[in-house]
mmCIF file of C-alpha atoms in Angstrom:
data_model
loop_
_atom_site.group_PDB
_atom_site.id
_atom_site.type_symbol
_atom_site.label_atom_id
_atom_site.label_comp_id
_atom_site.label_asym_id
_atom_site.label_seq_id
_atom_site.Cartn_x
_atom_site.Cartn_y
_atom_site.Cartn_z
ATOM 1 C CA MET O 1 -12.964 -11.065 5.684
ATOM 2 C CA LYS O 2 -14.908 -9.746 2.670
ATOM 3 C CA ASP O 3 -15.662 -6.569 4.620
ATOM 4 C CA ARG O 4 -11.969 -5.995 5.354
ATOM 5 C CA ILE O 5 -10.400 -6.778 1.967
ATOM 6 C CA PRO O 6 -11.417 -4.726 -1.105
ATOM 7 C CA GLU O 7 -12.941 -6.723 -3.959
ATOM 8 C CA ASN O 8 -11.177 -4.884 -6.802
ATOM 9 C CA GLU O 9 -8.638 -6.940 -8.751
ATOM 10 C CA LEU O 10 -5.534 -5.211 -10.127
ATOM 11 C CA LEU O 11 -3.590 -8.432 -10.777
ATOM 12 C CA MET O 12 -4.892 -10.146 -13.908
ATOM 13 C CA GLY O 13 -4.948 -13.832 -14.762
ATOM 14 C CA GLY O 14 -2.339 -15.249 -17.088
ATOM 15 C CA HIS O 15 0.651 -14.033 -15.106
ATOM 16 C CA LEU O 16 3.777 -16.184 -15.074
ATOM 17 C CA ALA O 17 4.086 -17.144 -11.402
ATOM 18 C CA CYS O 18 4.721 -20.726 -10.322
ATOM 19 C CA PRO O 19 1.740 -22.636 -8.864
ATOM 20 C CA GLY O 20 1.298 -21.754 -5.197
ATOM 21 C CA CYS O 21 3.497 -18.639 -5.430
ATOM 22 C CA GLY O 22 3.320 -16.594 -2.237
ATOM 23 C CA GLY O 23 4.770 -13.587 -4.034
ATOM 24 C CA ALA O 24 1.874 -13.460 -6.500
ATOM 25 C CA LEU O 25 -0.709 -13.615 -3.720
ATOM 26 C CA ALA O 26 1.142 -10.896 -1.819
ATOM 27 C CA MET O 27 0.986 -8.562 -4.829
ATOM 28 C CA ARG O 28 -2.704 -9.275 -5.318
ATOM 29 C CA LEU O 29 -3.568 -8.451 -1.702
ATOM 30 C CA VAL O 30 -1.404 -5.332 -1.486
ATOM 31 C CA LEU O 31 -2.787 -3.857 -4.721
ATOM 32 C CA LYS O 32 -6.351 -4.495 -3.555
ATOM 33 C CA GLU O 33 -5.792 -1.992 -0.747
ATOM 34 C CA LEU O 34 -3.554 0.456 -2.622
ATOM 35 C CA GLY O 35 -6.006 0.818 -5.490
ATOM 36 C CA PRO O 36 -5.522 1.995 -9.091
ATOM 37 C CA LYS O 37 -3.732 5.271 -8.266
ATOM 38 C CA THR O 38 -0.493 3.388 -7.693
ATOM 39 C CA ILE O 39 2.870 3.198 -9.451
ATOM 40 C CA VAL O 40 4.924 0.038 -8.864
ATOM 41 C CA VAL O 41 8.729 0.160 -9.051
ATOM 42 C CA LEU O 42 10.037 -3.327 -9.771
ATOM 43 C CA PRO O 43 13.756 -4.101 -9.395
ATOM 44 C CA ALA O 44 15.036 -7.432 -10.691
ATOM 45 C CA CYS O 45 13.320 -10.348 -8.922
ATOM 46 C CA CYS O 46 10.817 -13.142 -9.572
ATOM 47 C CA TRP O 47 8.218 -10.507 -10.299
ATOM 48 C CA SER O 48 10.268 -9.239 -13.242
ATOM 49 C CA ILE O 49 9.160 -12.488 -14.898
ATOM 50 C CA ILE O 50 5.739 -12.866 -13.278
ATOM 51 C CA ALA O 51 4.589 -9.488 -14.589
ATOM 52 C CA GLY O 52 5.164 -10.568 -18.189
ATOM 53 C CA PRO O 53 7.483 -9.362 -20.965
ATOM 54 C CA TYR O 54 7.594 -5.625 -21.696
ATOM 55 C CA PRO O 55 5.464 -3.881 -22.932
ATOM 56 C CA GLN O 56 2.885 -6.363 -21.625
ATOM 57 C CA SER O 57 1.976 -6.538 -17.938
ATOM 58 C CA SER O 58 -0.274 -8.601 -15.692
ATOM 59 C CA LEU O 59 -0.927 -5.535 -13.511
ATOM 60 C CA LYS O 60 -3.585 -2.880 -14.064
ATOM 61 C CA VAL O 61 -1.316 -0.163 -12.663
ATOM 62 C CA PRO O 62 1.824 1.479 -14.102
ATOM 63 C CA LEU O 63 4.887 -0.730 -13.658
ATOM 64 C CA TYR O 64 8.480 0.516 -13.840
ATOM 65 C CA HIS O 65 11.135 -2.179 -14.336
ATOM 66 C CA THR O 66 14.520 -1.140 -12.984
ATOM 67 C CA ALA O 67 17.923 -2.527 -12.041
ATOM 68 C CA PHE O 68 18.450 -4.789 -9.040
ATOM 69 C CA GLU O 69 20.021 -2.185 -6.764
ATOM 70 C CA THR O 70 17.988 0.894 -7.690
ATOM 71 C CA GLY O 71 14.431 0.302 -6.467
ATOM 72 C CA ALA O 72 14.441 2.851 -3.640
ATOM 73 C CA ALA O 73 16.343 5.439 -5.696
ATOM 74 C CA VAL O 74 13.899 5.179 -8.603
ATOM 75 C CA ALA O 75 10.915 5.426 -6.253
ATOM 76 C CA SER O 76 12.432 8.562 -4.719
ATOM 77 C CA GLY O 77 12.661 10.154 -8.160
ATOM 78 C CA ILE O 78 9.127 9.191 -9.159
ATOM 79 C CA ARG O 79 7.766 10.572 -5.887
ATOM 80 C CA ALA O 80 9.585 13.871 -6.424
ATOM 81 C CA ALA O 81 8.231 14.166 -9.975
ATOM 82 C CA LEU O 82 4.667 13.437 -8.848
ATOM 83 C CA ASP O 83 4.913 15.996 -6.058
ATOM 84 C CA ILE O 84 6.112 18.657 -8.503
ATOM 85 C CA GLN O 85 3.007 17.903 -10.579
ATOM 86 C CA GLY O 86 0.784 18.090 -7.506
ATOM 87 C CA GLN O 87 -0.117 14.389 -7.647
ATOM 88 C CA HIS O 88 0.329 13.832 -3.937
ATOM 89 C CA ASP O 89 -2.408 11.197 -3.752
ATOM 90 C CA THR O 90 -0.675 8.722 -6.086
ATOM 91 C CA ASN O 91 0.885 5.814 -4.203
ATOM 92 C CA VAL O 92 4.477 4.931 -5.055
ATOM 93 C CA ILE O 93 5.655 1.490 -3.973
ATOM 94 C CA VAL O 94 8.794 -0.544 -4.456
ATOM 95 C CA TRP O 95 8.101 -4.255 -4.914
ATOM 96 C CA ALA O 96 11.350 -6.119 -4.320
ATOM 97 C CA GLY O 97 12.419 -9.602 -3.326
ATOM 98 C CA ASP O 98 14.748 -10.425 -0.476
ATOM 99 C CA GLY O 99 17.797 -10.336 -2.743
ATOM 100 C CA GLY O 100 16.972 -6.811 -3.900
ATOM 101 C CA THR O 101 16.259 -5.719 -0.327
ATOM 102 C CA PHE O 102 18.507 -7.571 2.134
ATOM 103 C CA ASP O 103 21.509 -7.603 -0.216
ATOM 104 C CA ILE O 104 21.840 -5.783 -3.521
ATOM 105 C CA GLY O 105 19.333 -2.976 -2.889
ATOM 106 C CA LEU O 106 20.139 -2.275 0.764
ATOM 107 C CA GLN O 107 22.353 0.759 0.107
ATOM 108 C CA ALA O 108 19.668 2.639 -1.861
ATOM 109 C CA LEU O 109 16.997 1.603 0.641
ATOM 110 C CA SER O 110 19.069 2.819 3.587
ATOM 111 C CA GLY O 111 19.733 6.145 1.890
ATOM 112 C CA ALA O 112 16.057 6.662 1.097
ATOM 113 C CA ALA O 113 15.066 5.738 4.655
ATOM 114 C CA GLU O 114 17.622 8.167 6.090
ATOM 115 C CA ARG O 115 16.072 10.930 3.948
ATOM 116 C CA ASN O 116 12.582 9.691 4.890
ATOM 117 C CA GLU O 117 11.508 9.546 1.251
ATOM 118 C CA ASP O 118 7.751 9.292 0.833
ATOM 119 C CA PHE O 119 6.983 5.819 -0.534
ATOM 120 C CA ILE O 120 6.046 2.325 0.597
ATOM 121 C CA TYR O 121 8.737 -0.334 0.253
ATOM 122 C CA CYS O 122 7.395 -3.892 0.103
ATOM 123 C CA CYS O 123 9.838 -6.774 0.380
ATOM 124 C CA TYR O 124 8.192 -10.064 -0.559
ATOM 125 C CA ASP O 125 10.575 -12.500 1.075
ATOM 126 C CA ASN O 126 10.896 -16.039 -0.317
ATOM 127 C CA GLU O 127 14.255 -16.430 1.438
ATOM 128 C CA ALA O 128 16.557 -16.925 -1.567
ATOM 129 C CA TYR O 129 17.262 -15.764 -5.120
ATOM 130 C CA MET O 130 14.498 -17.956 -6.517
ATOM 131 C CA ASN O 131 14.205 -16.429 -10.001
ATOM 132 C CA THR O 132 17.792 -17.288 -10.940
ATOM 133 C CA GLY O 133 17.886 -20.806 -9.518
ATOM 134 C CA ILE O 134 17.422 -20.851 -5.711
ATOM 135 C CA GLN O 135 20.731 -19.289 -4.638
ATOM 136 C CA ARG O 136 21.127 -18.256 -1.000
ATOM 137 C CA SER O 137 20.628 -14.665 0.125
ATOM 138 C CA SER O 138 21.136 -13.072 3.515
ATOM 139 C CA ALA O 139 17.425 -13.772 4.077
ATOM 140 C CA THR O 140 18.007 -17.537 3.804
ATOM 141 C CA PRO O 141 17.520 -19.229 7.207
ATOM 142 C CA TRP O 142 20.335 -21.012 8.996
ATOM 143 C CA GLY O 143 20.663 -24.624 7.893
ATOM 144 C CA ALA O 144 18.645 -24.292 4.688
ATOM 145 C CA TRP O 145 19.523 -26.020 1.446
ATOM 146 C CA THR O 146 19.929 -23.872 -1.670
ATOM 147 C CA THR O 147 21.838 -24.528 -4.887
ATOM 148 C CA THR O 148 24.756 -22.506 -3.492
ATOM 149 C CA THR O 149 24.470 -24.004 0.007
ATOM 150 C CA PRO O 150 23.942 -27.727 -0.722
ATOM 151 C CA SER O 151 22.974 -30.194 1.975
ATOM 152 C CA LYS O 152 26.567 -31.027 2.944
ATOM 153 C CA HIS O 153 27.341 -27.312 3.288
ATOM 154 C CA PRO O 154 24.007 -25.652 4.175
ATOM 155 C CA GLN O 155 23.419 -21.999 4.994
ATOM 156 C CA ALA O 156 25.852 -21.219 7.801
ATOM 157 C CA THR O 157 24.637 -17.795 8.972
ATOM 158 C CA ASP O 158 21.417 -16.602 10.571
ATOM 159 C CA LYS O 159 18.834 -14.676 8.586
ATOM 160 C CA LYS O 160 19.467 -10.945 8.555
ATOM 161 C CA ASP O 161 17.032 -9.054 10.816
ATOM 162 C CA ILE O 162 15.841 -6.594 8.184
ATOM 163 C CA LEU O 163 13.003 -5.229 10.327
ATOM 164 C CA ALA O 164 15.441 -4.229 13.069
ATOM 165 C CA ILE O 165 17.678 -2.607 10.450
ATOM 166 C CA MET O 166 14.790 -0.534 9.108
ATOM 167 C CA ALA O 167 13.590 0.311 12.618
ATOM 168 C CA ALA O 168 17.087 1.612 13.374
ATOM 169 C CA HIS O 169 16.518 4.222 10.644
ATOM 170 C CA ARG O 170 13.642 5.598 12.775
ATOM 171 C CA ILE O 171 11.275 5.541 9.805
ATOM 172 C CA PRO O 172 7.605 6.284 10.558
ATOM 173 C CA TYR O 173 6.364 2.729 10.025
ATOM 174 C CA ALA O 174 7.739 -0.775 9.529
ATOM 175 C CA ALA O 175 5.969 -4.112 9.867
ATOM 176 C CA THR O 176 6.080 -7.812 9.102
ATOM 177 C CA ALA O 177 3.181 -9.507 7.326
ATOM 178 C CA SER O 178 2.237 -12.848 5.801
ATOM 179 C CA VAL O 179 0.036 -13.867 2.885
ATOM 180 C CA SER O 180 -1.427 -16.498 5.217
ATOM 181 C CA TYR O 181 -2.970 -13.720 7.335
ATOM 182 C CA PRO O 182 -4.531 -11.542 4.624
ATOM 183 C CA VAL O 183 -6.563 -9.248 6.882
ATOM 184 C CA ASP O 184 -3.496 -8.406 8.959
ATOM 185 C CA LEU O 185 -1.545 -7.737 5.743
ATOM 186 C CA VAL O 186 -4.212 -5.497 4.211
ATOM 187 C CA ASP O 187 -4.676 -3.619 7.500
ATOM 188 C CA LYS O 188 -0.959 -2.847 7.535
ATOM 189 C CA VAL O 189 -1.056 -1.596 3.952
ATOM 190 C CA LYS O 190 -3.977 0.641 4.904
ATOM 191 C CA LYS O 191 -2.080 1.976 7.906
ATOM 192 C CA ALA O 192 1.029 2.594 5.805
ATOM 193 C CA MET O 193 -1.080 4.568 3.309
ATOM 194 C CA SER O 194 -2.218 6.892 6.107
ATOM 195 C CA ILE O 195 1.372 7.851 6.963
ATOM 196 C CA ARG O 196 3.847 10.028 5.082
ATOM 197 C CA GLY O 197 7.535 9.212 4.790
ATOM 198 C CA THR O 198 9.324 5.904 4.306
ATOM 199 C CA ARG O 199 7.172 2.896 5.156
ATOM 200 C CA PHE O 200 8.502 -0.655 5.047
ATOM 201 C CA LEU O 201 6.552 -3.931 4.813
ATOM 202 C CA HIS O 202 8.373 -7.253 5.134
ATOM 203 C CA ILE O 203 6.016 -9.881 3.680
ATOM 204 C CA LEU O 204 6.819 -13.584 3.998
ATOM 205 C CA ALA O 205 6.070 -15.258 0.651
ATOM 206 C CA PRO O 206 6.336 -19.079 0.793
ATOM 207 C CA CYS O 207 7.918 -20.585 -2.331
ATOM 208 C CA PRO O 208 6.981 -24.206 -3.178
ATOM 209 C CA PRO O 209 9.921 -24.979 -5.528
ATOM 210 C CA GLY O 210 12.495 -23.201 -3.366
ATOM 211 C CA TRP O 211 11.312 -24.451 0.013
ATOM 212 C CA LYS O 212 10.427 -27.907 -1.327
ATOM 213 C CA PHE O 213 6.796 -28.401 -0.374
ATOM 214 C CA GLU O 214 3.595 -29.157 -2.300
ATOM 215 C CA ASP O 215 2.059 -26.282 -4.285
ATOM 216 C CA GLU O 216 -1.240 -26.423 -2.409
ATOM 217 C CA ARG O 217 0.473 -25.988 0.983
ATOM 218 C CA ALA O 218 1.740 -22.426 0.535
ATOM 219 C CA ILE O 219 -0.856 -20.899 2.863
ATOM 220 C CA ASP O 220 -0.285 -23.642 5.453
ATOM 221 C CA MET O 221 3.452 -22.989 5.336
ATOM 222 C CA GLY O 222 3.061 -19.262 5.871
ATOM 223 C CA ARG O 223 0.665 -19.875 8.737
ATOM 224 C CA MET O 224 3.070 -22.322 10.396
ATOM 225 C CA ALA O 225 5.898 -19.785 10.093
ATOM 226 C CA VAL O 226 3.864 -17.370 12.196
ATOM 227 C CA GLN O 227 2.497 -19.969 14.619
ATOM 228 C CA SER O 228 5.976 -21.365 15.277
ATOM 229 C CA ARG O 229 7.238 -17.803 15.925
ATOM 230 C CA VAL O 230 9.815 -18.152 13.168
ATOM 231 C CA PHE O 231 8.138 -15.127 11.554
ATOM 232 C CA PRO O 232 6.269 -13.067 14.186
ATOM 233 C CA LEU O 233 3.733 -10.492 13.012
ATOM 234 C CA VAL O 234 4.763 -7.157 14.495
ATOM 235 C CA GLU O 235 4.865 -3.459 13.673
ATOM 236 C CA VAL O 236 7.075 -0.605 14.851
ATOM 237 C CA GLU O 237 6.587 3.145 14.585
ATOM 238 C CA HIS O 238 9.517 5.577 14.545
ATOM 239 C CA GLY O 239 11.858 2.767 15.527
ATOM 240 C CA THR O 240 10.746 2.696 19.147
ATOM 241 C CA ASP O 241 7.071 1.764 19.511
ATOM 242 C CA TRP O 242 6.806 -2.002 18.986
ATOM 243 C CA ARG O 243 3.683 -4.165 19.136
ATOM 244 C CA PHE O 244 2.513 -7.610 18.131
ATOM 245 C CA THR O 245 -0.414 -7.492 15.716
ATOM 246 C CA MET O 246 -1.172 -11.207 16.014
ATOM 247 C CA ASP O 247 0.014 -13.880 18.411
ATOM 248 C CA PRO O 248 -1.745 -17.098 17.328
ATOM 249 C CA GLU O 249 -1.708 -20.492 19.010
ATOM 250 C CA HIS O 250 1.844 -21.807 19.161
ATOM 251 C CA VAL O 251 3.110 -24.831 17.213
ATOM 252 C CA PRO O 252 6.592 -26.369 17.604
ATOM 253 C CA VAL O 253 9.358 -25.049 15.363
ATOM 254 C CA GLN O 254 10.100 -28.665 14.440
ATOM 255 C CA ASP O 255 6.686 -28.991 12.749
ATOM 256 C CA TYR O 256 7.475 -26.048 10.476
ATOM 257 C CA ILE O 257 11.006 -27.203 9.674
ATOM 258 C CA ARG O 258 10.087 -30.830 8.953
ATOM 259 C CA ALA O 259 7.379 -29.750 6.492
ATOM 260 C CA GLN O 260 10.008 -28.360 4.081
ATOM 261 C CA GLY O 261 12.400 -30.371 1.954
ATOM 262 C CA ARG O 262 15.069 -27.664 2.147
ATOM 263 C CA PHE O 263 15.631 -28.665 5.793
ATOM 264 C CA ARG O 264 15.345 -32.455 5.467
ATOM 265 C CA HIS O 265 19.087 -32.988 6.021
ATOM 266 C CA LEU O 266 19.004 -31.404 9.488
ATOM 267 C CA THR O 267 19.422 -33.475 12.647
ATOM 268 C CA ASP O 268 17.239 -33.115 15.729
ATOM 269 C CA GLU O 269 20.130 -31.297 17.403
ATOM 270 C CA GLN O 270 20.353 -28.793 14.559
ATOM 271 C CA ILE O 271 16.602 -28.214 14.628
ATOM 272 C CA GLY O 272 16.964 -27.614 18.355
ATOM 273 C CA HIS O 273 19.516 -24.904 17.566
ATOM 274 C CA ILE O 274 16.977 -23.217 15.266
ATOM 275 C CA SER O 275 14.278 -23.488 17.932
ATOM 276 C CA ASP O 276 16.532 -21.871 20.546
ATOM 277 C CA ALA O 277 17.323 -18.992 18.185
ATOM 278 C CA VAL O 278 13.619 -18.504 17.437
ATOM 279 C CA ASP O 279 12.787 -18.421 21.158
ATOM 280 C CA TYR O 280 15.551 -15.891 21.828
ATOM 281 C CA ARG O 281 14.372 -13.504 19.106
ATOM 282 C CA TYR O 282 10.730 -13.865 20.110
ATOM 283 C CA GLU O 283 11.534 -13.011 23.727
ATOM 284 C CA HIS O 284 13.525 -10.001 22.516
ATOM 285 C CA LEU O 285 10.542 -8.775 20.483
ATOM 286 C CA ARG O 286 8.199 -9.356 23.398
ATOM 287 C CA ASP O 287 10.511 -7.324 25.622
ATOM 288 C CA LEU O 288 10.496 -4.474 23.085
ATOM 289 C CA ALA O 289 6.694 -4.588 22.903
ATOM 290 C CA GLU O 290 6.294 -4.615 26.688
ATOM 291 C CA ARG O 291 8.660 -1.679 27.116
ATOM 292 C CA SER O 292 6.798 0.224 24.408
ATOM 293 C CA GLN O 293 3.486 -0.450 26.144
ATOM 294 C CA ALA O 294 4.922 0.715 29.473
ATOM 295 C CA LYS O 295 5.649 4.131 27.967
ATOM 296 C CA VAL O 296 1.997 4.692 27.019
#
């Protein structure tokens, strides 16, 4: 693993993340590969706090705080300015949560993707608006508790398939990743850096206070999400060429669900509903991957 992940550290100690924060680890790993010639655009999210109060920052790269809905638009402008100056080798990334990607920032992201703007968009997904008090987003899984979907009235809709939405824009590269599989994550960042145009990384970032599990289990939780096929690790190029990048040993969906307090109110029948939905989506992805392979 040491040979695959750069040793440089661009995230400093003393940041303001919660213990066990998947979003902090995601930033650390992504910046290791991107390197110091990187500008981070940061719409409102947990990381607006984690980074520290302006003008201080826990990052060793330039950081641009911006409004919730404007991440992709701001990145487009920064990229244009850098290109005018001839700084084509500077990486521009948006670092947004699920709220700023699935919901409030989707319009700007869609517009940038349609224009094929040249930046990397990273969504670190902790499956709710965690910074403001664990409110549900359209990334919140069916049946989950949040402060706006309490146990008697849990999340009633399925999680939005953001990867399929981005693939439908026919952007050059889109992928899912997990902090629990760091080599796979860093490899995808490296691949994204080798491509021009809009690149999208959907990174699952387990959240101990929001998902209700022990701080030290964040990596276990992310690994179980992949092993249970709740969060498959895939990539797609130009919206048509799909492939699995990892397909680890399978564990039951029930094991993943029961490990989180946000699902403790669910019955066995309801967990069965989640398992059926997971199986359906996994088979759909496998079909896409097999058809893509058949074209080669």
